[in-house]
Amino acid sequence: MENDATLTEAQTKIRACDDLAALRAVEREYVGKDGVVARLLASIPTLPSEQRREVGQGANQLKQAVLEAARARESELAAAALAAERKGAGFDPTLPPARVERGSLHPVTTVMREVEDLFQSMGYTVLDGPEVELDYYNFEALNFPPDHPAREEYDTFWCEGKDLLLRTHTSPVQIRTLEQHAPPIRAIVPGRVFRHEEQDATHEHTFTQVEGLVVDEGVNVGHLTGTLKSFLRELFQRDLDVRLRPGYFPFVEPGFEFDIRCPFCEGGCRVCSKTTWVEFCGCGMVHPNVLRAGGVDPERYSGFAFGFGLDRLVMLRYGIDDIRHFMGGDLRFLEQF
Ligand code: DAH
């Protein structure tokens, strides 16, 4: 049959190909858009109807056979190339190596490590906790009973079933720490937290907090302010005025908002909205119910806790004007660090 001769010819040409480009050219010649097979198929409407079926089938068989031969030759070529490479062909040891792209640390990671170093130098341990958390640790054991209105302050991503959530703050690790370690405790917990809220230049669904927890005999508010002041002095490399305002968080009593004198201005700027004060963190004395939930006797021990957002410190440090850059994945942003 005519097709047999065509196939034999194609197979011969395919076997003679020494590289992939030549092979592709032969493939095109036979099974390409204007190739032999395409022409055969195009001729079908001009044929007497009793021949059409046979010519159609023949063309398809020819196509399959050519493709099969081409695939076989392609693996032979690949095997030969690999063997040659293994023998050292084409390898020039005098050429310079390919350039390796180096990444760099994310600015949040850089500042986080600095914060960890500072607290470690004050005798703190750095701890960790789960990002998918139980309602019990995120709220209940922190003295937010079910239906407590303060839960509304935390725009929560719930997982199915309502017992699991993405932690809205790092405070649940307070309970986990109390459960696992006996006082004296001095720990910080840096980590990601999640809020289901509208995003803008200062709000992200995912951000970073640093929790602090100190529990021992005789701990008081003076220890809290002293600790935060020393930390801030190291971080900003100078003494900053601070102030405590009353603040409500169910897991501390008394609870405070801790402000620092704006480190960037004398008398009012954009960062402090011309007030000269910048909110730094929430803090307070650990509530007796929290100590009890963690198995610690509030008659014997007391403690303080604080929680601050890391992202804003990083934004202030590097002059970053939009928190969404952190998670945006834009290399033009990341390559600056
Ligand atoms: N967890 C609180 C929040 O995300 C911040 C906070 C306030 C942490 C007071 C504390 C604290 O440890 O004592 O809004």
XYZ file of C-alpha atoms and ligand atoms in Angstrom:
351
model
C 0.000 0.000 0.000
C 1.089 3.523 -0.676
C 1.094 4.405 3.015
C 3.530 1.592 3.791
C 6.126 3.144 1.547
C 5.511 6.541 3.121
C 5.908 5.082 6.587
C 9.139 3.313 5.740
C 10.506 6.528 4.344
C 9.476 8.445 7.477
C 11.008 5.841 9.791
C 14.276 5.996 7.890
C 14.394 9.776 8.180
C 13.530 9.637 11.860
C 16.288 7.165 12.640
C 18.753 9.408 10.833
C 17.983 12.397 13.098
C 20.912 13.337 15.320
C 19.216 15.967 17.419
C 15.840 17.073 18.647
C 15.519 19.946 16.166
C 15.973 17.619 13.190
C 13.504 15.186 14.710
C 10.894 17.887 15.140
C 11.356 18.941 11.515
C 10.689 15.404 10.268
C 7.692 15.147 12.556
C 6.319 18.366 11.070
C 6.858 17.069 7.576
C 4.604 14.083 8.239
C 2.177 14.949 10.993
C 2.391 18.761 11.077
C -0.345 21.193 10.108
C 0.445 20.963 6.377
C 2.133 17.583 6.540
C 1.577 14.366 4.632
C -1.129 13.115 6.974
C -2.976 16.440 6.934
C -2.959 16.408 3.137
C -4.312 12.882 3.056
C -7.141 13.845 5.378
C -7.874 16.971 3.391
C -8.276 14.908 0.232
C -11.053 12.776 1.691
C -14.009 14.949 0.627
C -12.844 14.726 -3.008
C -12.809 10.916 -2.981
C -15.575 8.523 -4.007
C -17.476 7.653 -0.846
C -16.446 3.983 -0.792
C -12.771 4.983 -0.477
C -13.159 7.578 2.211
C -13.232 5.297 5.206
C -10.147 3.394 4.158
C -8.122 6.507 3.397
C -9.158 8.067 6.703
C -8.127 5.016 8.711
C -4.892 4.707 6.765
C -4.008 8.324 7.483
C -4.609 7.890 11.200
C -2.550 4.723 11.349
C 0.263 6.457 9.509
C 0.114 9.312 11.998
C 0.295 6.982 15.016
C 3.177 5.016 13.535
C 5.189 8.171 12.750
C 4.643 9.565 16.238
C 5.670 6.283 17.797
C 8.882 6.160 15.784
C 9.612 9.763 16.750
C 9.085 9.030 20.457
C 11.405 6.049 20.246
C 14.099 8.146 18.572
C 13.624 10.891 21.136
C 14.358 8.563 24.043
C 17.414 7.223 22.224
C 18.670 10.779 21.784
C 18.017 11.615 25.448
C 19.828 8.480 26.603
C 22.771 9.275 24.340
C 22.927 12.862 25.618
C 22.925 11.673 29.226
C 25.650 9.120 28.526
C 27.762 11.799 26.831
C 27.276 14.163 29.730
C 28.321 11.469 32.169
C 31.505 10.971 30.202
C 32.222 14.667 30.623
C 31.348 15.877 27.154
C 30.345 19.517 27.031
C 31.601 20.213 30.562
C 34.071 23.053 30.771
C 35.577 23.326 34.238
C 37.064 26.733 33.435
C 33.675 28.432 32.985
C 32.409 30.554 35.913
C 29.601 28.893 37.873
C 25.973 29.800 37.265
C 24.918 32.720 39.442
C 23.039 31.627 42.536
C 20.309 34.041 43.590
C 20.545 34.771 47.286
C 17.455 35.572 49.279
C 17.390 37.746 52.361
C 15.524 37.816 55.631
C 12.043 39.314 55.697
C 12.136 42.586 57.674
C 9.648 41.147 60.185
C 11.996 38.208 60.756
C 14.956 40.531 61.235
C 13.236 42.615 63.898
C 11.689 39.516 65.485
C 15.160 38.043 65.966
C 16.356 41.277 67.482
C 13.428 41.274 69.928
C 14.134 37.645 70.830
C 17.808 38.440 71.454
C 16.919 41.367 73.696
C 14.527 39.350 75.832
C 16.852 36.384 75.939
C 19.547 38.677 77.287
C 17.096 39.494 80.115
C 16.686 35.795 80.925
C 13.528 35.085 78.940
C 12.763 31.869 77.092
C 11.288 32.058 73.587
C 8.220 29.840 73.250
C 5.845 28.872 70.504
C 2.214 27.799 70.190
C -0.239 26.581 67.557
C -1.725 28.994 65.007
C -4.894 26.906 64.763
C -6.143 27.091 68.315
C -8.986 25.863 70.464
C -11.666 28.269 71.628
C -10.676 27.165 75.100
C -7.151 28.609 74.898
C -7.904 31.620 72.719
C -10.858 32.773 74.817
C -12.300 30.654 77.554
C -9.280 29.960 79.726
C -8.279 33.609 79.236
C -11.366 34.562 81.180
C -13.641 35.235 78.189
C -16.634 33.030 79.007
C -18.905 32.014 76.098
C -20.971 35.031 74.936
C -18.657 37.465 76.723
C -18.945 40.768 74.797
C -15.144 41.211 74.700
C -15.000 38.307 72.251
C -16.508 40.681 69.689
C -13.352 42.774 69.763
C -11.542 39.910 68.099
C -12.748 39.426 64.533
C -12.265 35.712 64.485
C -11.717 33.255 61.657
C -13.641 30.218 62.854
C -12.923 26.753 61.588
C -15.788 24.361 61.053
C -17.379 23.268 64.270
C -16.781 26.480 66.246
C -14.312 24.929 68.666
C -11.322 25.605 66.449
C -10.199 29.002 65.219
C -7.156 30.804 63.876
C -5.711 32.390 66.987
C -6.575 36.073 67.176
C -3.691 36.847 69.515
C -0.649 35.166 71.070
C -2.207 35.257 74.547
C -3.480 31.624 74.401
C 0.142 30.574 74.773
C -0.011 32.065 78.281
C -2.305 29.222 79.331
C -0.309 26.594 77.460
C 2.854 27.852 79.158
C 1.313 27.830 82.635
C 0.092 24.294 82.030
C 3.516 23.069 81.044
C 5.951 25.018 83.208
C 5.993 25.675 86.910
C 6.848 29.215 88.072
C 9.164 31.040 87.970
C 8.247 31.717 84.337
C 9.781 34.335 82.087
C 8.819 33.834 78.479
C 8.056 35.625 75.262
C 5.991 34.177 72.448
C 6.411 35.737 69.022
C 4.020 34.512 66.375
C 1.448 35.033 63.695
C -2.105 35.910 64.549
C -5.192 36.305 62.384
C -8.148 38.667 62.271
C -11.120 38.579 59.978
C -11.309 42.290 59.260
C -11.257 44.835 56.500
C -7.730 45.347 55.153
C -6.089 48.705 54.681
C -2.674 50.313 55.110
C -2.613 49.482 58.819
C -4.742 46.300 58.995
C -3.870 42.875 57.675
C -5.662 39.566 58.188
C -2.337 38.049 59.211
C 0.101 39.887 61.434
C 2.677 39.299 64.116
C 2.497 39.729 67.860
C 4.921 39.226 70.695
C 3.427 38.045 73.968
C 5.291 38.299 77.246
C 4.566 36.378 80.446
C 6.290 36.557 83.802
C 4.999 34.603 86.803
C 6.755 34.360 90.133
C 6.271 35.185 93.778
C 5.872 38.905 94.442
C 5.669 40.179 90.849
C 4.137 43.671 90.633
C 3.363 46.487 88.197
C 6.801 48.007 88.783
C 8.380 44.898 87.291
C 6.099 45.225 84.274
C 6.945 48.844 83.502
C 10.624 48.347 84.307
C 10.865 45.404 81.934
C 9.135 47.159 79.066
C 11.217 50.292 79.578
C 14.489 48.362 79.469
C 13.349 46.556 76.368
C 12.374 49.799 74.617
C 15.613 51.497 75.641
C 17.575 48.735 73.926
C 15.321 48.674 70.881
C 15.384 52.431 70.243
C 18.809 52.991 71.766
C 17.570 55.730 74.091
C 15.267 56.354 77.032
C 11.668 57.030 76.043
C 8.964 58.424 78.288
C 6.167 55.947 78.846
C 2.695 56.143 80.319
C 0.099 53.658 81.497
C -3.593 54.186 80.861
C -6.327 51.893 82.139
C -7.217 49.284 79.521
C -9.623 46.394 79.574
C -8.544 42.861 78.688
C -10.380 40.025 80.479
C -7.161 38.140 81.209
C -5.441 40.881 83.213
C -6.443 42.836 86.302
C -5.545 45.623 86.424
C -5.103 46.008 82.674
C -3.316 48.837 80.889
C -2.586 50.425 77.598
C 1.119 51.130 77.507
C 2.101 54.195 75.449
C 5.534 55.471 74.532
C 6.550 59.008 73.732
C 6.748 59.169 69.955
C 10.323 58.241 69.048
C 10.091 60.106 65.736
C 9.149 63.650 66.574
C 9.355 66.558 68.923
C 5.864 67.826 69.401
C 3.712 65.938 66.944
C 4.057 64.120 63.637
C 2.133 61.765 61.347
C 3.180 58.650 63.252
C 1.659 59.855 66.526
C -1.140 61.867 64.874
C 0.326 64.953 66.549
C -0.344 63.609 70.055
C 3.350 62.798 70.774
C 2.223 59.428 72.187
C 2.207 56.116 70.361
C 0.305 53.082 71.635
C 2.810 50.354 72.178
C 0.979 47.453 73.795
C -1.704 46.051 76.041
C -0.521 44.681 79.354
C -1.433 44.086 82.954
C -1.249 41.793 85.937
C -2.269 38.239 85.089
C -5.852 37.651 86.245
C -6.208 35.093 89.078
C -8.677 33.129 86.918
C -5.982 32.784 84.253
C -3.420 31.550 86.757
C -5.971 29.055 88.070
C -6.845 27.874 84.556
C -3.144 27.160 84.077
C -2.898 25.265 87.362
C -0.996 27.979 89.239
C -2.004 29.082 92.741
C -2.900 32.812 92.676
C -2.494 33.033 96.451
C 1.161 32.259 96.090
C 2.100 33.586 92.660
C 1.431 36.717 90.661
C 2.532 37.765 87.235
C 2.414 40.280 84.449
C 1.713 39.893 80.765
C 1.986 42.071 77.710
C 1.285 41.737 74.023
C 2.505 44.036 71.274
C 2.229 44.064 67.517
C 5.549 43.627 65.778
C 4.534 44.826 62.332
C 4.153 48.441 63.315
C 7.568 48.511 64.965
C 9.012 47.159 61.737
C 7.112 49.744 59.691
C 8.407 52.529 61.916
C 11.950 51.228 61.775
C 12.117 51.045 57.979
C 9.644 53.778 57.046
C 7.179 51.325 55.468
C 3.835 52.994 54.831
C 1.573 50.013 54.158
C 1.345 46.803 56.214
C 0.102 44.897 53.157
C 3.620 44.932 51.707
C 4.655 42.327 54.292
C 2.473 39.572 52.911
C 2.250 40.897 49.347
C 5.029 38.712 47.976
C 6.308 41.494 45.699
C 10.016 40.916 45.151
C 10.606 44.620 44.473
C 9.632 45.208 48.090
C 11.451 42.229 49.569
C 14.687 42.786 47.680
C 15.223 46.061 49.515
C 16.066 44.224 52.725
N -3.914 39.882 73.373
C -4.245 41.284 73.337
C -4.720 41.669 71.947
O -4.333 41.058 70.995
C -3.056 42.132 73.731
C -2.699 41.967 75.165
C -3.259 42.828 76.106
C -1.834 40.982 75.581
C -2.950 42.695 77.435
C -1.522 40.834 76.940
C -2.089 41.718 77.857
O -0.688 39.899 77.386
O -1.750 41.608 79.166
O -5.463 42.591 71.787
